[in-house]
PDB file of C-alpha atoms and ligand atoms in Angstrom:
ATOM      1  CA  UNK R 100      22.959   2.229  14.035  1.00 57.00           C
ATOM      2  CA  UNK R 101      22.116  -0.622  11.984  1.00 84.00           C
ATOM      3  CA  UNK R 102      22.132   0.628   8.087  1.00 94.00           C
ATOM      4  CA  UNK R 103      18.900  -0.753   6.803  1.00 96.00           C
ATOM      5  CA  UNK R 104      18.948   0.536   3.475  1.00 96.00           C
ATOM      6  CA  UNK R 105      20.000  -2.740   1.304  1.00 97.00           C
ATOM      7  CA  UNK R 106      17.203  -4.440   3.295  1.00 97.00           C
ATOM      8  CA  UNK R 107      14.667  -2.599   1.947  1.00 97.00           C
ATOM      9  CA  UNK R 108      16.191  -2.504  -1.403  1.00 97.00           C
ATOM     10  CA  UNK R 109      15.761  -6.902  -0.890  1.00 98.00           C
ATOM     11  CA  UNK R 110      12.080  -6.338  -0.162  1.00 98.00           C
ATOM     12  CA  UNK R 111      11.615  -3.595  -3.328  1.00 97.00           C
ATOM     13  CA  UNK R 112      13.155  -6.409  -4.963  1.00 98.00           C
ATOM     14  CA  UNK R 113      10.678  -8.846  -3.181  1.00 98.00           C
ATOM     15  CA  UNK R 114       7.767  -7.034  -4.228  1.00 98.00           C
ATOM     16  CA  UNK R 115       8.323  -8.021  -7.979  1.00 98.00           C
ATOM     17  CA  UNK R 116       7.073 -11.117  -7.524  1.00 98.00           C
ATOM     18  CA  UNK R 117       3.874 -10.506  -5.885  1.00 98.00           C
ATOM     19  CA  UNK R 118       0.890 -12.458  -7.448  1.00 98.00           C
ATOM     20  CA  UNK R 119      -1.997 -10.181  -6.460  1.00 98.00           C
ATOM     21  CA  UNK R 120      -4.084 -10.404  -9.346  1.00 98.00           C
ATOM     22  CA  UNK R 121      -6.847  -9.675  -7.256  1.00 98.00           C
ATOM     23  CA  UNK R 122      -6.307  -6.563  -5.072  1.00 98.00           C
ATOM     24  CA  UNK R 123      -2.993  -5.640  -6.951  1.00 98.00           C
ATOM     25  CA  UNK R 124      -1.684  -4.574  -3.928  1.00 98.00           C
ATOM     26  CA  UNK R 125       1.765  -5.919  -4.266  1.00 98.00           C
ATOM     27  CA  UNK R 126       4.120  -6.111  -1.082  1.00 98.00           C
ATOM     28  CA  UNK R 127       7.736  -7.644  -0.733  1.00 98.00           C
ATOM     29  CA  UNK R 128       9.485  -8.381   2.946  1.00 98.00           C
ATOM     30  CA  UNK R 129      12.871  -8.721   3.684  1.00 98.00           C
ATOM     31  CA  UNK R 130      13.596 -11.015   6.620  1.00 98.00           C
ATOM     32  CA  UNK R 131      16.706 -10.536   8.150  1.00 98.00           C
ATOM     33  CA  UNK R 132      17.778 -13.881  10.796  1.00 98.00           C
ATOM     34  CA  UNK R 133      20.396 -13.346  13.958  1.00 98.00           C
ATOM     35  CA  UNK R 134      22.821 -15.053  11.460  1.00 96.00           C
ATOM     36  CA  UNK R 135      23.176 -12.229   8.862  1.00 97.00           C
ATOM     37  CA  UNK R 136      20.685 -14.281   6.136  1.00 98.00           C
ATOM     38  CA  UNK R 137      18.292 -12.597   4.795  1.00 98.00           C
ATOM     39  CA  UNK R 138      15.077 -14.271   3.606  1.00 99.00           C
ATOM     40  CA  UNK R 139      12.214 -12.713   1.272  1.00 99.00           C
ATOM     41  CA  UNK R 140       8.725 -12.774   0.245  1.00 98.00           C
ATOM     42  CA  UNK R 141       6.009 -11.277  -1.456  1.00 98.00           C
ATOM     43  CA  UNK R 142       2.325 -11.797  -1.084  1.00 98.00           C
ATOM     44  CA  UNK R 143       0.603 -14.630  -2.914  1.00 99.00           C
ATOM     45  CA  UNK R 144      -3.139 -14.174  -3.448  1.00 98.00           C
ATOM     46  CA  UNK R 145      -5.587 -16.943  -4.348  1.00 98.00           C
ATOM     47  CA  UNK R 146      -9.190 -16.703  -5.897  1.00 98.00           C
ATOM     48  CA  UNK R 147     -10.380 -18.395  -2.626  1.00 98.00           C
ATOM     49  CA  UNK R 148      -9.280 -15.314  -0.777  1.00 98.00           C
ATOM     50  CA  UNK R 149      -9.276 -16.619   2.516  1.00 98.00           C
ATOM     51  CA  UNK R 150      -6.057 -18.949   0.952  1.00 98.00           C
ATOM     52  CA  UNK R 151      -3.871 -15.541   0.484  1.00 98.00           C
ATOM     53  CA  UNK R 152      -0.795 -15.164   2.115  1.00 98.00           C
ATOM     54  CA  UNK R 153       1.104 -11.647   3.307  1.00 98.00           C
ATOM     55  CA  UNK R 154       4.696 -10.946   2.121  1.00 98.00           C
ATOM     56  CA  UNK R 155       5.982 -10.821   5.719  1.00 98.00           C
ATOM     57  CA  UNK R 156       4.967 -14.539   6.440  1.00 99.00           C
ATOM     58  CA  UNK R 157       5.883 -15.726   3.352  1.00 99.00           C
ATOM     59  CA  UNK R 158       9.070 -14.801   4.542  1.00 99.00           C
ATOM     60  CA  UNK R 159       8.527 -16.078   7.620  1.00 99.00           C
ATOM     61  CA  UNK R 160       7.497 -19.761   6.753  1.00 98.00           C
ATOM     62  CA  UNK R 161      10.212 -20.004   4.131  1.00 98.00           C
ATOM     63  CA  UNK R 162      12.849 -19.086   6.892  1.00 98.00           C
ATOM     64  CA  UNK R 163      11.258 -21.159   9.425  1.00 98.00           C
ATOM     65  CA  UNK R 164      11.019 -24.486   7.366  1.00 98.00           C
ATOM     66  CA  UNK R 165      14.851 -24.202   6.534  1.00 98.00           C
ATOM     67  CA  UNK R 166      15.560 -24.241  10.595  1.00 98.00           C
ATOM     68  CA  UNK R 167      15.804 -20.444  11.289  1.00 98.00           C
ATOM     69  CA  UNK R 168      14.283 -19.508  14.296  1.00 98.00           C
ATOM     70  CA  UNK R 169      16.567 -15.695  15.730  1.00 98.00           C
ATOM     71  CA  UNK R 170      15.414 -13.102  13.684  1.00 98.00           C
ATOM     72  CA  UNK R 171      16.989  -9.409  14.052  1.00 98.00           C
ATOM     73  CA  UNK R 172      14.395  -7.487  11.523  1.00 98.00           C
ATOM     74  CA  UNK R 173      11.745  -7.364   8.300  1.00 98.00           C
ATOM     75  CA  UNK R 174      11.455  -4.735   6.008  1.00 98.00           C
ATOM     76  CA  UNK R 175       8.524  -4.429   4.236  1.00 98.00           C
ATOM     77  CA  UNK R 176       7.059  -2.927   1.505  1.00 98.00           C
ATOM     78  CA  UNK R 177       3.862  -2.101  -0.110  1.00 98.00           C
ATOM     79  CA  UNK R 178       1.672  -0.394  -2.438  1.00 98.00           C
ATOM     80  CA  UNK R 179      -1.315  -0.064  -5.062  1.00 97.00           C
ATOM     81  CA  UNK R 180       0.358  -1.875  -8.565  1.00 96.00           C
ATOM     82  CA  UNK R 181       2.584   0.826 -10.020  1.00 91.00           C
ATOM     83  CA  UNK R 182       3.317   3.079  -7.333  1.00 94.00           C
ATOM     84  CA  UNK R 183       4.650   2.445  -3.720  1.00 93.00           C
ATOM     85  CA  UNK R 184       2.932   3.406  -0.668  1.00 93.00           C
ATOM     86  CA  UNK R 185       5.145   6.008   1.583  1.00 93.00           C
ATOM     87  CA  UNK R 186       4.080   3.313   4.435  1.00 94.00           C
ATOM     88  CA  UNK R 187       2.809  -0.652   4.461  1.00 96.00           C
ATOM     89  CA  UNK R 188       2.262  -1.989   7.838  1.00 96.00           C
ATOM     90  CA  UNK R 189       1.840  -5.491   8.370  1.00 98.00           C
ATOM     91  CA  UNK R 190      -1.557  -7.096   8.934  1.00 98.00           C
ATOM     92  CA  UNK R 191      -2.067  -8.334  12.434  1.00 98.00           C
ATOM     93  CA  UNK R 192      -1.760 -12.254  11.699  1.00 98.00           C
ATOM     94  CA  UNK R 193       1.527 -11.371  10.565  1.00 98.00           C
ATOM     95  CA  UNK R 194       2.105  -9.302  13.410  1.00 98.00           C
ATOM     96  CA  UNK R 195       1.152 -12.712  15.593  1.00 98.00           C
ATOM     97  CA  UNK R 196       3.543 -14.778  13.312  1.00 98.00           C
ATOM     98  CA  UNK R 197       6.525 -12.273  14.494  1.00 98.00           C
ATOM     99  CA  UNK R 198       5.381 -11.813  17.692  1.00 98.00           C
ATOM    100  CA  UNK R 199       6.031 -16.696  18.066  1.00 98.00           C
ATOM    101  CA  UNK R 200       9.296 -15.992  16.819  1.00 98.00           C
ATOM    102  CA  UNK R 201      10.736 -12.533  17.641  1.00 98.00           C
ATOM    103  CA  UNK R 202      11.650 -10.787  20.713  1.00 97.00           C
ATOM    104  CA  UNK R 203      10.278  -8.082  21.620  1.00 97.00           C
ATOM    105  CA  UNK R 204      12.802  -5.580  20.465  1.00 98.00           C
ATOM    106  CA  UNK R 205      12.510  -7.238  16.786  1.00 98.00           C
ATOM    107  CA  UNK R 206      12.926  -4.456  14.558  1.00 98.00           C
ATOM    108  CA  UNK R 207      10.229  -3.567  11.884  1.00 98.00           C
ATOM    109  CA  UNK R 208      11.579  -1.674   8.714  1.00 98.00           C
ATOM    110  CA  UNK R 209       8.460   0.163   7.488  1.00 98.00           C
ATOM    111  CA  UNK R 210       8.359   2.827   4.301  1.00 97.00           C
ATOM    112  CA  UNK R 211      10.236   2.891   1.191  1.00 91.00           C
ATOM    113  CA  UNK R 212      13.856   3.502  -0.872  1.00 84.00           C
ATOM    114  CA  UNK R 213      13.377   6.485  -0.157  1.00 89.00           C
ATOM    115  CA  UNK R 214      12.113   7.352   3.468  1.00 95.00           C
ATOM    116  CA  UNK R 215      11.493   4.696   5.909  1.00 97.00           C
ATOM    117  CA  UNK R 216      11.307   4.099   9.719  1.00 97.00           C
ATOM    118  CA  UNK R 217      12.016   1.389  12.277  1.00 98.00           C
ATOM    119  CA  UNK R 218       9.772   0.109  14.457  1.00 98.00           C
ATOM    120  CA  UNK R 219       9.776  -2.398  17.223  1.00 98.00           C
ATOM    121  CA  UNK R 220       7.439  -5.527  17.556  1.00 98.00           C
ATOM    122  CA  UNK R 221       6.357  -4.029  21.202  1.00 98.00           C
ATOM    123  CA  UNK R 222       5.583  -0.695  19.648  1.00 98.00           C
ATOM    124  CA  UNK R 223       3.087  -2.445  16.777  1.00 98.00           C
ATOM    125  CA  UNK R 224       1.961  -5.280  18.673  1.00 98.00           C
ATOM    126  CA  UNK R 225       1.329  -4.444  22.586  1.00 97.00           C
ATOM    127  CA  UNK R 226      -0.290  -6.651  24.624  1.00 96.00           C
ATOM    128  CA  UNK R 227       0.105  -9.756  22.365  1.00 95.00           C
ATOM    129  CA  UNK R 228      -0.661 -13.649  23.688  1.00 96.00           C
ATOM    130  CA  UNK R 229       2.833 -15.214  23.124  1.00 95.00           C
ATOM    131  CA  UNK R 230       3.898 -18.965  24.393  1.00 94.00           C
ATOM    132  CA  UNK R 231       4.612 -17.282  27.666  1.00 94.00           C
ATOM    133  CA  UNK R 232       0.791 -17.036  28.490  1.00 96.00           C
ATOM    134  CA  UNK R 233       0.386 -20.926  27.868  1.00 97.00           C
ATOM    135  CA  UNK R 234       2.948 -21.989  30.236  1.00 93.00           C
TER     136      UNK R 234
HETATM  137  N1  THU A 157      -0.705  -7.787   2.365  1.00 52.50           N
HETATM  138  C1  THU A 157       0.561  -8.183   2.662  1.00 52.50           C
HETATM  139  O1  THU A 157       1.171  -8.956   1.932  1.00 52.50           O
HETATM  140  N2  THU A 157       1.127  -7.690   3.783  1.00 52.50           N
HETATM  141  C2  THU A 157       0.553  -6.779   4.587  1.00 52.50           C
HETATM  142  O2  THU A 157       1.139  -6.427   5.592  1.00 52.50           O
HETATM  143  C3  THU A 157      -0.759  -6.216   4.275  1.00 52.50           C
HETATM  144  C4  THU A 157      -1.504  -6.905   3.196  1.00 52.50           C
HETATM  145  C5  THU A 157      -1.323  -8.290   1.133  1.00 52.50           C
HETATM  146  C6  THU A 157      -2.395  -9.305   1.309  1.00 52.50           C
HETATM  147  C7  THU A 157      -3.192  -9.126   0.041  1.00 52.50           C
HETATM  148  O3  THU A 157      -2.600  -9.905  -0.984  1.00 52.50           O
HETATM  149  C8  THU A 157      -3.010  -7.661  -0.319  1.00 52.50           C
HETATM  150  O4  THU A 157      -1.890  -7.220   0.420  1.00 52.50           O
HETATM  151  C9  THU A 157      -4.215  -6.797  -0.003  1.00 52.50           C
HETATM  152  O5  THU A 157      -4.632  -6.989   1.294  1.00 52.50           O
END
């Protein structure tokens, strides 16, 4: 099995650079592509709320506008400002955002250092509208 440890250790690392002056709820990803590169991102809030974006699709769109488009997995992590949550599951407009680029078998690292789990995107996001249903 895949060791998912340093990827989560990218997205604690992520996480430092959340701008959430608003909710301080800071959350880092770690975006791992079929290649082996791994992308990051944390969330970047906005006094016009609406204009905040999640960790996960900041990692996302940076990976996306530099040509990636095979992802393997995303950690992610999460938590009130000074402590991190034992779980952070993505939002589900992130969830749609994985579910345009990522199989269904994506894998979704969810927890922290210390004790996480992995997840699939079928298991989080059943049922989803995908290109499939346009064509
Ligand atoms: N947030 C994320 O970055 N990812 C998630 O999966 C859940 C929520 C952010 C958005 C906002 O900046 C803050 O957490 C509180 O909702």
């Amino acid at each position: 099995m895949t060791d998912y440890a340093p990827l989560m250790a990218m997205a604690q690392r992520a996480r430092e650079q959340s701008y959430s002056p608003y909710s301080h709820f800071r959350v880092g990803a770690a975006l791992l592509t079929a290649s082996g590169k791994i992308y990051t991102g944390c969330n970047i809030e906005n006094a016009a709320f609406s204009a905040t974006v999640c960790a996960e699709r900041t990692a996302f769109f940076k990976a996306v506008s530099e040509g990636e488009r095979a992802f393997e997995a995303i950690a992610i992590v999460g938590g009130k400002e000074g402590e991190t949550a034992p779980f952070c599951a993505p939002c589900g407009v992130c969830r749609q955002v994985m579910a345009e680029f990522c199989r269904k078998d994506f894998k979704l690292i969810l927890g922290n250092e210390s004790h996480f789990e992995v997840f699939t995107l079928d298991m989080v996001l059943p049922f989803s509208f995908t290109q499939d249903d346009l064509s």
